[in-house]
């Protein structure tokens, strides 16, 4: 704000030109009163407050800056006329506001590629743009940058133009689009959420502990929608396993050491910050450890945190419910202001503020009288406040207590879930906790129980007190299949020793019928991903309906293999959505549930030990959880990612090598990683230096030839080969042999297998026709004579594919490349795809 840019020339200037000064600011004429009223009229009729706005057209003079000033908006002006842009920039520069809260660009508003979901408000003033809004394609381009949940475009159309625009909008069939007349304006609104977007409103996604977002939009490949936003000052330190963020209705709600705050998920801008002194202390462990960085205290802890004592808040569209100071405070999600407060009748111990809290329909479910087992601090590696003596169910609007349930032993917080008109829980403690009670002479005289209570009345719907079948410290429920899963939360470094990790069981939610029992090691917490149970750390997935290990077809040989995923180093839990598993994997990591379960490390930034990556509202949200982090990751920032089909995104795949004949495969030479194609071919990189893969032996000669890699975005999209295959390759290669049958089986190969083979080429250099010419042989038979890559493709960086059918292979495919006479450059090859014909 206070710096300056200096321009130096060869000669000293006695009176340098100054481009900004106070006198210049005073010389700017204020907008005409009509423009001031026009801006006020638009803002009064619009539904948004603050945020980003586009103005299409530089006139009328003063409108853009009035929208900025009156609406607290960051305004971006798009104007076709470059001279008008220069004039507007000079005016705004003289006002000393240009670049911070307003900017102008010379471009066609309906031709430039605007980022999606950015604008709270669009105002169209340019007559040419208004005239061009008569087609569905133009309306769609206007609609794309509007923010979900109420972004609006104001167009000063006459009645005839309004009717034409309405028809065009109807033909565009844009989900959530509404067109209406407000005074002199036609208003196009994007209402409600993005179709297919999910929500995350509790510590484990929802009141049923599914640990799963039904978001259908966040999927690979992923590209950055935005990065930046506020610092991590109002976010908890990464180590203490604090409460996870909530994402709903276009907001991400974040707990801090002393605050709760909200940001816009589509832009990252701060919406509000509310102070709650001490709310995050159990997740920072101020009592145990205090370190200093640059003279300021920071808190580095490794604790179970909210995974055991519970999260202090739960969210809905009309209220965020916060346990604080022996009260439950309901906040307005839009402003953070208090709507109402409910008192809780609790005891006097120091952990009284901590326990379970969740929301289901019109019910608020919470606990009081947390159990204390020793003198260790709350949130430490003990069982303090992991369970409570009483469950309380309230009307979440009035705070009236509807019913309570007293525990015979103790209600573990992670077993309290609500779904299907029932509250499920386990009244029972782990053997380790029970031993502590026995030493104090407090041994209960009743066995542990698995209970299903009527959510409206508290009446017992069913119960099980068979101690052979009541063992868990975790419950989750599938509403679609009416199955209740009993398991343990244990997984990773921040765990309590009493969590079971070698047993999982299922019950029918409606009547408690025992369905199956599985005794096998796993890590928690588990996620209910449609019909699968996915463990919190890599391991076999389990069928929700049967308890059996989930199998998939091996992508290379089609033989059955166990389904699993892979992650590298990192603490923290697993969050899932329809298409993605999100976790710490060195850096941030995701597994693609659609394309072969490959894992991608989103390099450059790290996710938190508290899993801060949540797929909801159509995005993969990643707030900056690096507070107190000293790891050397390059990017310390919040960001959000969305599905971008053309983004280059590579994976590694935790699938064992094929034990039978390979029937479908791709070999992507010199590629940065693996990738599953839409047709089901898993393309493996060779040489395979980027992570685990179901590799098969490949022999290249020469072994140390040249390589090239060109980013997909720089490839010419006009080729016949996918850019992500054509963008890399081997230079000077003479022979390539691919073993399609494991060595131990080659002697017993019964007969040849017939394959269709596709060879991929692209010229990476500025070459001319005739520079690179070579012959290609498959199985010692010439299939291409004097093949000229540049002549075939027509340009560099453009892929070419050649297909050959009926290639018979017993155990290995051989490819030979021979330079043609007169060729000035060596042969090259980018990729090989092969598919068995029968």
PDB file of N, CA and C in Angstrom, residues 118 153 231 445 452 476 496 691:
ATOM      1  N   UNK A 118     -17.841 -17.469  -9.765  1.00  0.00           N
ATOM      2  CA  UNK A 118     -17.137 -16.363  -9.128  1.00  0.00           C
ATOM      3  C   UNK A 118     -18.058 -15.226  -8.705  1.00  0.00           C
ATOM      4  N   UNK A 153     -27.489 -11.896 -12.547  1.00  0.00           N
ATOM      5  CA  UNK A 153     -27.092 -11.002 -13.630  1.00  0.00           C
ATOM      6  C   UNK A 153     -28.242 -10.049 -13.914  1.00  0.00           C
ATOM      7  N   UNK A 231      -5.356 -15.829   5.845  1.00  0.00           N
ATOM      8  CA  UNK A 231      -4.285 -16.670   6.364  1.00  0.00           C
ATOM      9  C   UNK A 231      -4.869 -17.771   7.238  1.00  0.00           C
ATOM     10  N   UNK A 445     -22.965 -53.274  37.104  1.00  0.00           N
ATOM     11  CA  UNK A 445     -23.556 -54.605  37.278  1.00  0.00           C
ATOM     12  C   UNK A 445     -24.406 -55.005  36.078  1.00  0.00           C
ATOM     13  N   UNK A 452     -31.086 -49.040  20.073  1.00  0.00           N
ATOM     14  CA  UNK A 452     -31.761 -48.206  19.080  1.00  0.00           C
ATOM     15  C   UNK A 452     -32.967 -47.591  19.774  1.00  0.00           C
ATOM     16  N   UNK A 476     -21.724 -46.531  12.583  1.00  0.00           N
ATOM     17  CA  UNK A 476     -22.143 -45.758  11.411  1.00  0.00           C
ATOM     18  C   UNK A 476     -23.298 -46.493  10.758  1.00  0.00           C
ATOM     19  N   UNK A 496      -6.223 -44.033  20.548  1.00  0.00           N
ATOM     20  CA  UNK A 496      -6.271 -44.557  21.899  1.00  0.00           C
ATOM     21  C   UNK A 496      -6.175 -46.075  21.816  1.00  0.00           C
ATOM     22  N   UNK A 691       6.178 -44.480  -8.627  1.00  0.00           N
ATOM     23  CA  UNK A 691       5.335 -45.048  -7.593  1.00  0.00           C
ATOM     24  C   UNK A 691       4.910 -46.454  -7.933  1.00  0.00           C
TER      25      UNK A 691
END
